C-alpha cells in the first residue's frame, strides 16, 4: 500500500499502488526526456514495464498534460494488435505521479540486433527480414486503421521477443499523430 524507496537506489524496490494492483519496481529499463521505465512485478506476478513520469502531474503545464494523455489514448486505440505493446492500465499514485503500465518484452530491440550483426560482420537472413517486415507492416496497417501515425518508427522502438527473438512488438507511442480527413492533431508524450 505504501511507497518504498526508489528501485534504482540499491536499498529496496519501490512499490506503487493502483486501484487494482500493486507494482514492485525492480530496475530501471531506460530513461527518456519525461519518464523513467521500470521492470516491475504486478501483485498477480505478471512482469510489466511501468513508465513513470519524472515530474508530478499537477506541476506540469496543461499542454504537457494533454500530450501525456494523448499518448495514453493512442496506446489504448492500437494495443489490441499482437505486434504492439499492450497497455494494461495507467494511474496517478498518491504522490501525484502518473504511471503507465505496459507489456514487458524481455528481448532486445531491432537496433540491438542490427548492431550485433554489424559488429560480428554478419547479415540478417532474408527469411528473418521477410518475417520481421510482415509483422511490422501488419502492425502499421492496424495503427493506421485507427487513424494514428507513429512518427517515430525506428529500430530502437521495435522490440524483439518470443522464442529466438522472432516476434516483434512496436513500442513508444510518445510521438504519434492522430490523422483526420483534412488535418491531424499531434500527440507527443
JSON list of C-alpha atoms in Angstrom, two decimals:
[
{"chain": "A", "resi": 1, "resn": "UNK", "atom": "CA", "xyz": [0.00, 0.00, 0.00]},
{"chain": "A", "resi": 2, "resn": "UNK", "atom": "CA", "xyz": [2.84, 2.39, 0.75]},
{"chain": "A", "resi": 3, "resn": "UNK", "atom": "CA", "xyz": [5.57, 3.63, -1.49]},
{"chain": "A", "resi": 4, "resn": "UNK", "atom": "CA", "xyz": [9.05, 2.49, -0.53]},
{"chain": "A", "resi": 5, "resn": "UNK", "atom": "CA", "xyz": [12.41, 3.81, -1.70]},
{"chain": "A", "resi": 6, "resn": "UNK", "atom": "CA", "xyz": [13.40, 4.00, -5.37]},
{"chain": "A", "resi": 7, "resn": "UNK", "atom": "CA", "xyz": [14.36, 0.73, -7.06]},
{"chain": "A", "resi": 8, "resn": "UNK", "atom": "CA", "xyz": [17.42, 2.35, -8.60]},
{"chain": "A", "resi": 9, "resn": "UNK", "atom": "CA", "xyz": [18.99, 3.44, -5.29]},
{"chain": "A", "resi": 10, "resn": "UNK", "atom": "CA", "xyz": [20.01, -0.09, -4.30]},
{"chain": "A", "resi": 11, "resn": "UNK", "atom": "CA", "xyz": [18.08, -0.08, -1.00]},
{"chain": "A", "resi": 12, "resn": "UNK", "atom": "CA", "xyz": [14.69, -1.65, -1.70]},
{"chain": "A", "resi": 13, "resn": "UNK", "atom": "CA", "xyz": [12.33, -1.88, -4.66]},
{"chain": "A", "resi": 14, "resn": "UNK", "atom": "CA", "xyz": [9.73, 0.87, -4.87]},
{"chain": "A", "resi": 15, "resn": "UNK", "atom": "CA", "xyz": [6.12, -0.23, -4.55]},
{"chain": "A", "resi": 16, "resn": "UNK", "atom": "CA", "xyz": [3.37, 1.75, -6.25]},
{"chain": "A", "resi": 17, "resn": "UNK", "atom": "CA", "xyz": [-0.34, 1.09, -5.94]},
{"chain": "A", "resi": 18, "resn": "UNK", "atom": "CA", "xyz": [-3.21, 1.39, -8.42]},
{"chain": "A", "resi": 19, "resn": "UNK", "atom": "CA", "xyz": [-6.84, 0.63, -7.63]},
{"chain": "A", "resi": 20, "resn": "UNK", "atom": "CA", "xyz": [-6.39, -2.91, -8.99]},
{"chain": "A", "resi": 21, "resn": "UNK", "atom": "CA", "xyz": [-2.75, -3.89, -8.36]},
{"chain": "A", "resi": 22, "resn": "UNK", "atom": "CA", "xyz": [0.42, -3.11, -6.53]},
{"chain": "A", "resi": 23, "resn": "UNK", "atom": "CA", "xyz": [3.62, -2.88, -8.56]},
{"chain": "A", "resi": 24, "resn": "UNK", "atom": "CA", "xyz": [7.13, -3.59, -7.27]},
{"chain": "A", "resi": 25, "resn": "UNK", "atom": "CA", "xyz": [9.74, -1.75, -9.37]},
{"chain": "A", "resi": 26, "resn": "UNK", "atom": "CA", "xyz": [12.94, -3.80, -9.61]},
{"chain": "A", "resi": 27, "resn": "UNK", "atom": "CA", "xyz": [15.23, -1.97, -12.00]},
{"chain": "A", "resi": 28, "resn": "UNK", "atom": "CA", "xyz": [15.39, 0.87, -14.48]},
{"chain": "A", "resi": 29, "resn": "UNK", "atom": "CA", "xyz": [14.90, -0.26, -18.07]},
{"chain": "A", "resi": 30, "resn": "UNK", "atom": "CA", "xyz": [15.50, 3.17, -19.54]},
{"chain": "A", "resi": 31, "resn": "UNK", "atom": "CA", "xyz": [15.10, 6.90, -19.11]},
{"chain": "A", "resi": 32, "resn": "UNK", "atom": "CA", "xyz": [13.59, 9.37, -21.53]},
{"chain": "A", "resi": 33, "resn": "UNK", "atom": "CA", "xyz": [13.05, 13.11, -21.58]},
{"chain": "A", "resi": 34, "resn": "UNK", "atom": "CA", "xyz": [9.90, 12.93, -19.45]},
{"chain": "A", "resi": 35, "resn": "UNK", "atom": "CA", "xyz": [9.80, 9.49, -17.86]},
{"chain": "A", "resi": 36, "resn": "UNK", "atom": "CA", "xyz": [11.67, 6.54, -16.43]},
{"chain": "A", "resi": 37, "resn": "UNK", "atom": "CA", "xyz": [10.71, 2.97, -17.37]},
{"chain": "A", "resi": 38, "resn": "UNK", "atom": "CA", "xyz": [10.96, 0.26, -14.73]},
{"chain": "A", "resi": 39, "resn": "UNK", "atom": "CA", "xyz": [10.77, -3.50, -14.83]},
{"chain": "A", "resi": 40, "resn": "UNK", "atom": "CA", "xyz": [8.01, -4.16, -12.31]},
{"chain": "A", "resi": 41, "resn": "UNK", "atom": "CA", "xyz": [6.21, -7.17, -10.91]},
{"chain": "A", "resi": 42, "resn": "UNK", "atom": "CA", "xyz": [2.47, -6.75, -10.55]},
{"chain": "A", "resi": 43, "resn": "UNK", "atom": "CA", "xyz": [0.71, -8.22, -7.50]},
{"chain": "A", "resi": 44, "resn": "UNK", "atom": "CA", "xyz": [-0.60, -11.08, -9.70]},
{"chain": "A", "resi": 45, "resn": "UNK", "atom": "CA", "xyz": [3.09, -11.90, -10.50]},
{"chain": "A", "resi": 46, "resn": "UNK", "atom": "CA", "xyz": [2.97, -10.58, -14.08]},
{"chain": "A", "resi": 47, "resn": "UNK", "atom": "CA", "xyz": [6.13, -8.69, -15.11]},
{"chain": "A", "resi": 48, "resn": "UNK", "atom": "CA", "xyz": [5.32, -5.37, -16.74]},
{"chain": "A", "resi": 49, "resn": "UNK", "atom": "CA", "xyz": [7.04, -2.19, -17.82]},
{"chain": "A", "resi": 50, "resn": "UNK", "atom": "CA", "xyz": [5.96, 0.80, -15.73]},
{"chain": "A", "resi": 51, "resn": "UNK", "atom": "CA", "xyz": [6.61, 4.17, -17.35]},
{"chain": "A", "resi": 52, "resn": "UNK", "atom": "CA", "xyz": [6.65, 6.74, -14.52]},
{"chain": "A", "resi": 53, "resn": "UNK", "atom": "CA", "xyz": [6.66, 10.43, -15.32]},
{"chain": "A", "resi": 54, "resn": "UNK", "atom": "CA", "xyz": [9.61, 12.22, -13.77]},
{"chain": "A", "resi": 55, "resn": "UNK", "atom": "CA", "xyz": [7.67, 15.26, -12.54]},
{"chain": "A", "resi": 56, "resn": "UNK", "atom": "CA", "xyz": [4.48, 15.33, -10.59]},
{"chain": "A", "resi": 57, "resn": "UNK", "atom": "CA", "xyz": [1.44, 15.52, -12.82]},
{"chain": "A", "resi": 58, "resn": "UNK", "atom": "CA", "xyz": [-0.02, 18.53, -11.02]},
{"chain": "A", "resi": 59, "resn": "UNK", "atom": "CA", "xyz": [3.07, 20.63, -11.70]},
{"chain": "A", "resi": 60, "resn": "UNK", "atom": "CA", "xyz": [3.00, 20.10, -15.46]},
{"chain": "A", "resi": 61, "resn": "UNK", "atom": "CA", "xyz": [1.75, 22.69, -17.91]},
{"chain": "A", "resi": 62, "resn": "UNK", "atom": "CA", "xyz": [-1.71, 21.99, -19.35]},
{"chain": "A", "resi": 63, "resn": "UNK", "atom": "CA", "xyz": [-0.23, 21.46, -22.84]},
{"chain": "A", "resi": 64, "resn": "UNK", "atom": "CA", "xyz": [2.21, 18.88, -21.44]},
{"chain": "A", "resi": 65, "resn": "UNK", "atom": "CA", "xyz": [-0.59, 17.06, -19.59]},
{"chain": "A", "resi": 66, "resn": "UNK", "atom": "CA", "xyz": [-2.63, 16.91, -22.81]},
{"chain": "A", "resi": 67, "resn": "UNK", "atom": "CA", "xyz": [0.35, 15.40, -24.66]},
{"chain": "A", "resi": 68, "resn": "UNK", "atom": "CA", "xyz": [0.77, 12.74, -21.98]},
{"chain": "A", "resi": 69, "resn": "UNK", "atom": "CA", "xyz": [-2.89, 11.74, -22.06]},
{"chain": "A", "resi": 70, "resn": "UNK", "atom": "CA", "xyz": [-2.81, 11.76, -25.86]},
{"chain": "A", "resi": 71, "resn": "UNK", "atom": "CA", "xyz": [-0.05, 9.12, -25.75]},
{"chain": "A", "resi": 72, "resn": "UNK", "atom": "CA", "xyz": [-2.27, 7.03, -23.49]},
{"chain": "A", "resi": 73, "resn": "UNK", "atom": "CA", "xyz": [-5.20, 7.43, -25.87]},
{"chain": "A", "resi": 74, "resn": "UNK", "atom": "CA", "xyz": [-3.01, 6.36, -28.81]},
{"chain": "A", "resi": 75, "resn": "UNK", "atom": "CA", "xyz": [-1.86, 3.28, -26.88]},
{"chain": "A", "resi": 76, "resn": "UNK", "atom": "CA", "xyz": [-5.44, 2.40, -25.96]},
{"chain": "A", "resi": 77, "resn": "UNK", "atom": "CA", "xyz": [-6.53, 2.71, -29.59]},
{"chain": "A", "resi": 78, "resn": "UNK", "atom": "CA", "xyz": [-3.85, 0.45, -31.05]},
{"chain": "A", "resi": 79, "resn": "UNK", "atom": "CA", "xyz": [-2.94, -2.01, -28.29]},
{"chain": "A", "resi": 80, "resn": "UNK", "atom": "CA", "xyz": [-5.29, -4.75, -29.49]},
{"chain": "A", "resi": 81, "resn": "UNK", "atom": "CA", "xyz": [-2.74, -5.94, -32.06]},
{"chain": "A", "resi": 82, "resn": "UNK", "atom": "CA", "xyz": [-0.31, -8.77, -31.29]},
{"chain": "A", "resi": 83, "resn": "UNK", "atom": "CA", "xyz": [2.65, -6.78, -32.66]},
{"chain": "A", "resi": 84, "resn": "UNK", "atom": "CA", "xyz": [2.05, -3.72, -30.49]},
{"chain": "A", "resi": 85, "resn": "UNK", "atom": "CA", "xyz": [2.89, -3.46, -26.79]},
{"chain": "A", "resi": 86, "resn": "UNK", "atom": "CA", "xyz": [-0.26, -3.87, -24.70]},
{"chain": "A", "resi": 87, "resn": "UNK", "atom": "CA", "xyz": [-1.44, -1.11, -22.34]},
{"chain": "A", "resi": 88, "resn": "UNK", "atom": "CA", "xyz": [-2.61, -2.70, -19.09]},
{"chain": "A", "resi": 89, "resn": "UNK", "atom": "CA", "xyz": [-3.57, 0.39, -17.12]},
{"chain": "A", "resi": 90, "resn": "UNK", "atom": "CA", "xyz": [-2.50, 3.86, -16.12]},
{"chain": "A", "resi": 91, "resn": "UNK", "atom": "CA", "xyz": [-2.99, 5.64, -12.84]},
{"chain": "A", "resi": 92, "resn": "UNK", "atom": "CA", "xyz": [-1.85, 8.51, -10.68]},
{"chain": "A", "resi": 93, "resn": "UNK", "atom": "CA", "xyz": [-0.15, 7.45, -7.45]},
{"chain": "A", "resi": 94, "resn": "UNK", "atom": "CA", "xyz": [-0.66, 9.09, -4.06]},
{"chain": "A", "resi": 95, "resn": "UNK", "atom": "CA", "xyz": [2.30, 11.38, -4.72]},
{"chain": "A", "resi": 96, "resn": "UNK", "atom": "CA", "xyz": [0.60, 12.57, -7.97]},
{"chain": "A", "resi": 97, "resn": "UNK", "atom": "CA", "xyz": [3.00, 10.78, -10.33]},
{"chain": "A", "resi": 98, "resn": "UNK", "atom": "CA", "xyz": [1.43, 9.30, -13.47]},
{"chain": "A", "resi": 99, "resn": "UNK", "atom": "CA", "xyz": [2.33, 5.65, -14.14]},
{"chain": "A", "resi": 100, "resn": "UNK", "atom": "CA", "xyz": [1.63, 3.91, -17.47]},
{"chain": "A", "resi": 101, "resn": "UNK", "atom": "CA", "xyz": [1.75, 0.11, -17.21]},
{"chain": "A", "resi": 102, "resn": "UNK", "atom": "CA", "xyz": [2.51, -1.68, -20.46]},
{"chain": "A", "resi": 103, "resn": "UNK", "atom": "CA", "xyz": [3.55, -5.12, -21.61]},
{"chain": "A", "resi": 104, "resn": "UNK", "atom": "CA", "xyz": [7.15, -6.06, -20.79]},
{"chain": "A", "resi": 105, "resn": "UNK", "atom": "CA", "xyz": [9.10, -7.55, -23.67]},
{"chain": "A", "resi": 106, "resn": "UNK", "atom": "CA", "xyz": [12.19, -9.38, -22.45]},
{"chain": "A", "resi": 107, "resn": "UNK", "atom": "CA", "xyz": [14.22, -9.28, -25.66]},
{"chain": "A", "resi": 108, "resn": "UNK", "atom": "CA", "xyz": [16.40, -6.59, -27.19]},
{"chain": "A", "resi": 109, "resn": "UNK", "atom": "CA", "xyz": [15.44, -4.10, -29.85]},
{"chain": "A", "resi": 110, "resn": "UNK", "atom": "CA", "xyz": [15.80, -4.41, -33.59]},
{"chain": "A", "resi": 111, "resn": "UNK", "atom": "CA", "xyz": [18.52, -1.73, -33.30]},
{"chain": "A", "resi": 112, "resn": "UNK", "atom": "CA", "xyz": [20.45, -4.01, -30.93]},
{"chain": "A", "resi": 113, "resn": "UNK", "atom": "CA", "xyz": [20.17, -6.91, -33.39]},
{"chain": "A", "resi": 114, "resn": "UNK", "atom": "CA", "xyz": [21.41, -4.76, -36.27]},
{"chain": "A", "resi": 115, "resn": "UNK", "atom": "CA", "xyz": [24.36, -3.51, -34.18]},
{"chain": "A", "resi": 116, "resn": "UNK", "atom": "CA", "xyz": [25.25, -7.07, -33.13]},
{"chain": "A", "resi": 117, "resn": "UNK", "atom": "CA", "xyz": [25.26, -8.21, -36.76]},
{"chain": "A", "resi": 118, "resn": "UNK", "atom": "CA", "xyz": [27.35, -5.23, -37.89]},
{"chain": "A", "resi": 119, "resn": "UNK", "atom": "CA", "xyz": [29.85, -5.82, -35.06]},
{"chain": "A", "resi": 120, "resn": "UNK", "atom": "CA", "xyz": [30.13, -9.51, -35.98]},
{"chain": "A", "resi": 121, "resn": "UNK", "atom": "CA", "xyz": [30.20, -8.71, -39.72]},
{"chain": "A", "resi": 122, "resn": "UNK", "atom": "CA", "xyz": [27.14, -10.93, -40.27]},
{"chain": "A", "resi": 123, "resn": "UNK", "atom": "CA", "xyz": [23.95, -10.46, -42.24]},
{"chain": "A", "resi": 124, "resn": "UNK", "atom": "CA", "xyz": [20.40, -10.94, -41.08]},
{"chain": "A", "resi": 125, "resn": "UNK", "atom": "CA", "xyz": [18.90, -13.69, -43.26]},
{"chain": "A", "resi": 126, "resn": "UNK", "atom": "CA", "xyz": [16.37, -12.87, -45.97]},
{"chain": "A", "resi": 127, "resn": "UNK", "atom": "CA", "xyz": [13.90, -15.17, -44.19]},
{"chain": "A", "resi": 128, "resn": "UNK", "atom": "CA", "xyz": [14.15, -13.18, -40.93]},
{"chain": "A", "resi": 129, "resn": "UNK", "atom": "CA", "xyz": [13.94, -9.86, -42.77]},
{"chain": "A", "resi": 130, "resn": "UNK", "atom": "CA", "xyz": [10.79, -11.06, -44.55]},
{"chain": "A", "resi": 131, "resn": "UNK", "atom": "CA", "xyz": [9.23, -12.26, -41.26]},
{"chain": "A", "resi": 132, "resn": "UNK", "atom": "CA", "xyz": [10.07, -9.01, -39.45]},
{"chain": "A", "resi": 133, "resn": "UNK", "atom": "CA", "xyz": [8.78, -6.91, -42.36]},
{"chain": "A", "resi": 134, "resn": "UNK", "atom": "CA", "xyz": [5.45, -8.77, -42.43]},
{"chain": "A", "resi": 135, "resn": "UNK", "atom": "CA", "xyz": [4.99, -8.22, -38.69]},
{"chain": "A", "resi": 136, "resn": "UNK", "atom": "CA", "xyz": [5.91, -4.52, -38.90]},
{"chain": "A", "resi": 137, "resn": "UNK", "atom": "CA", "xyz": [3.60, -3.94, -41.88]},
{"chain": "A", "resi": 138, "resn": "UNK", "atom": "CA", "xyz": [0.71, -5.75, -40.15]},
{"chain": "A", "resi": 139, "resn": "UNK", "atom": "CA", "xyz": [1.15, -3.60, -37.04]},
{"chain": "A", "resi": 140, "resn": "UNK", "atom": "CA", "xyz": [1.42, -0.39, -39.07]},
{"chain": "A", "resi": 141, "resn": "UNK", "atom": "CA", "xyz": [-1.70, -1.31, -41.01]},
{"chain": "A", "resi": 142, "resn": "UNK", "atom": "CA", "xyz": [-3.54, -1.70, -37.69]},
{"chain": "A", "resi": 143, "resn": "UNK", "atom": "CA", "xyz": [-2.14, 1.58, -36.34]},
{"chain": "A", "resi": 144, "resn": "UNK", "atom": "CA", "xyz": [-3.14, 3.48, -39.49]},
{"chain": "A", "resi": 145, "resn": "UNK", "atom": "CA", "xyz": [-6.61, 1.90, -39.46]},
{"chain": "A", "resi": 146, "resn": "UNK", "atom": "CA", "xyz": [-7.05, 3.57, -36.06]},
{"chain": "A", "resi": 147, "resn": "UNK", "atom": "CA", "xyz": [-6.13, 6.90, -37.71]},
{"chain": "A", "resi": 148, "resn": "UNK", "atom": "CA", "xyz": [-2.81, 7.06, -35.86]},
{"chain": "A", "resi": 149, "resn": "UNK", "atom": "CA", "xyz": [0.61, 7.69, -37.36]},
{"chain": "A", "resi": 150, "resn": "UNK", "atom": "CA", "xyz": [3.53, 6.51, -35.19]},
{"chain": "A", "resi": 151, "resn": "UNK", "atom": "CA", "xyz": [6.04, 9.18, -36.38]},
{"chain": "A", "resi": 152, "resn": "UNK", "atom": "CA", "xyz": [8.98, 7.64, -34.52]},
{"chain": "A", "resi": 153, "resn": "UNK", "atom": "CA", "xyz": [9.32, 4.28, -36.26]},
{"chain": "A", "resi": 154, "resn": "UNK", "atom": "CA", "xyz": [12.91, 3.21, -35.92]},
{"chain": "A", "resi": 155, "resn": "UNK", "atom": "CA", "xyz": [14.71, 0.01, -34.98]},
{"chain": "A", "resi": 156, "resn": "UNK", "atom": "CA", "xyz": [15.11, 1.19, -31.37]},
{"chain": "A", "resi": 157, "resn": "UNK", "atom": "CA", "xyz": [11.30, 1.26, -30.99]},
{"chain": "A", "resi": 158, "resn": "UNK", "atom": "CA", "xyz": [10.80, -2.28, -32.28]},
{"chain": "A", "resi": 159, "resn": "UNK", "atom": "CA", "xyz": [11.17, -4.86, -29.53]},
{"chain": "A", "resi": 160, "resn": "UNK", "atom": "CA", "xyz": [12.23, -8.45, -30.16]},
{"chain": "A", "resi": 161, "resn": "UNK", "atom": "CA", "xyz": [10.56, -11.05, -28.01]},
{"chain": "A", "resi": 162, "resn": "UNK", "atom": "CA", "xyz": [9.48, -14.67, -28.08]},
{"chain": "A", "resi": 163, "resn": "UNK", "atom": "CA", "xyz": [11.48, -17.76, -28.92]},
{"chain": "A", "resi": 164, "resn": "UNK", "atom": "CA", "xyz": [14.70, -16.90, -30.79]},
{"chain": "A", "resi": 165, "resn": "UNK", "atom": "CA", "xyz": [13.67, -13.21, -30.89]},
{"chain": "A", "resi": 166, "resn": "UNK", "atom": "CA", "xyz": [11.41, -13.84, -33.90]},
{"chain": "A", "resi": 167, "resn": "UNK", "atom": "CA", "xyz": [8.36, -11.94, -32.67]},
{"chain": "A", "resi": 168, "resn": "UNK", "atom": "CA", "xyz": [8.21, -8.13, -32.88]},
{"chain": "A", "resi": 169, "resn": "UNK", "atom": "CA", "xyz": [6.35, -5.54, -30.84]},
{"chain": "A", "resi": 170, "resn": "UNK", "atom": "CA", "xyz": [6.15, -1.88, -31.79]},
{"chain": "A", "resi": 171, "resn": "UNK", "atom": "CA", "xyz": [6.63, 0.36, -28.77]},
{"chain": "A", "resi": 172, "resn": "UNK", "atom": "CA", "xyz": [6.94, 4.01, -27.76]},
{"chain": "A", "resi": 173, "resn": "UNK", "atom": "CA", "xyz": [3.93, 5.94, -28.90]},
{"chain": "A", "resi": 174, "resn": "UNK", "atom": "CA", "xyz": [5.27, 9.06, -27.19]},
{"chain": "A", "resi": 175, "resn": "UNK", "atom": "CA", "xyz": [5.40, 10.81, -30.55]},
{"chain": "A", "resi": 176, "resn": "UNK", "atom": "CA", "xyz": [2.42, 9.92, -32.67]},
{"chain": "A", "resi": 177, "resn": "UNK", "atom": "CA", "xyz": [-0.15, 11.69, -34.72]},
{"chain": "A", "resi": 178, "resn": "UNK", "atom": "CA", "xyz": [-3.90, 11.25, -34.92]},
{"chain": "A", "resi": 179, "resn": "UNK", "atom": "CA", "xyz": [-4.87, 11.79, -38.54]},
{"chain": "A", "resi": 180, "resn": "UNK", "atom": "CA", "xyz": [-8.15, 13.34, -39.61]},
{"chain": "A", "resi": 181, "resn": "UNK", "atom": "CA", "xyz": [-9.68, 13.87, -43.04]},
{"chain": "A", "resi": 182, "resn": "UNK", "atom": "CA", "xyz": [-8.11, 17.28, -43.61]},
{"chain": "A", "resi": 183, "resn": "UNK", "atom": "CA", "xyz": [-5.79, 17.91, -40.69]},
{"chain": "A", "resi": 184, "resn": "UNK", "atom": "CA", "xyz": [-4.01, 15.97, -37.99]},
{"chain": "A", "resi": 185, "resn": "UNK", "atom": "CA", "xyz": [-3.67, 16.66, -34.30]},
{"chain": "A", "resi": 186, "resn": "UNK", "atom": "CA", "xyz": [-0.24, 15.99, -32.84]},
{"chain": "A", "resi": 187, "resn": "UNK", "atom": "CA", "xyz": [0.20, 13.71, -29.86]},
{"chain": "A", "resi": 188, "resn": "UNK", "atom": "CA", "xyz": [3.54, 13.94, -28.12]},
{"chain": "A", "resi": 189, "resn": "UNK", "atom": "CA", "xyz": [4.32, 12.14, -24.84]}
]
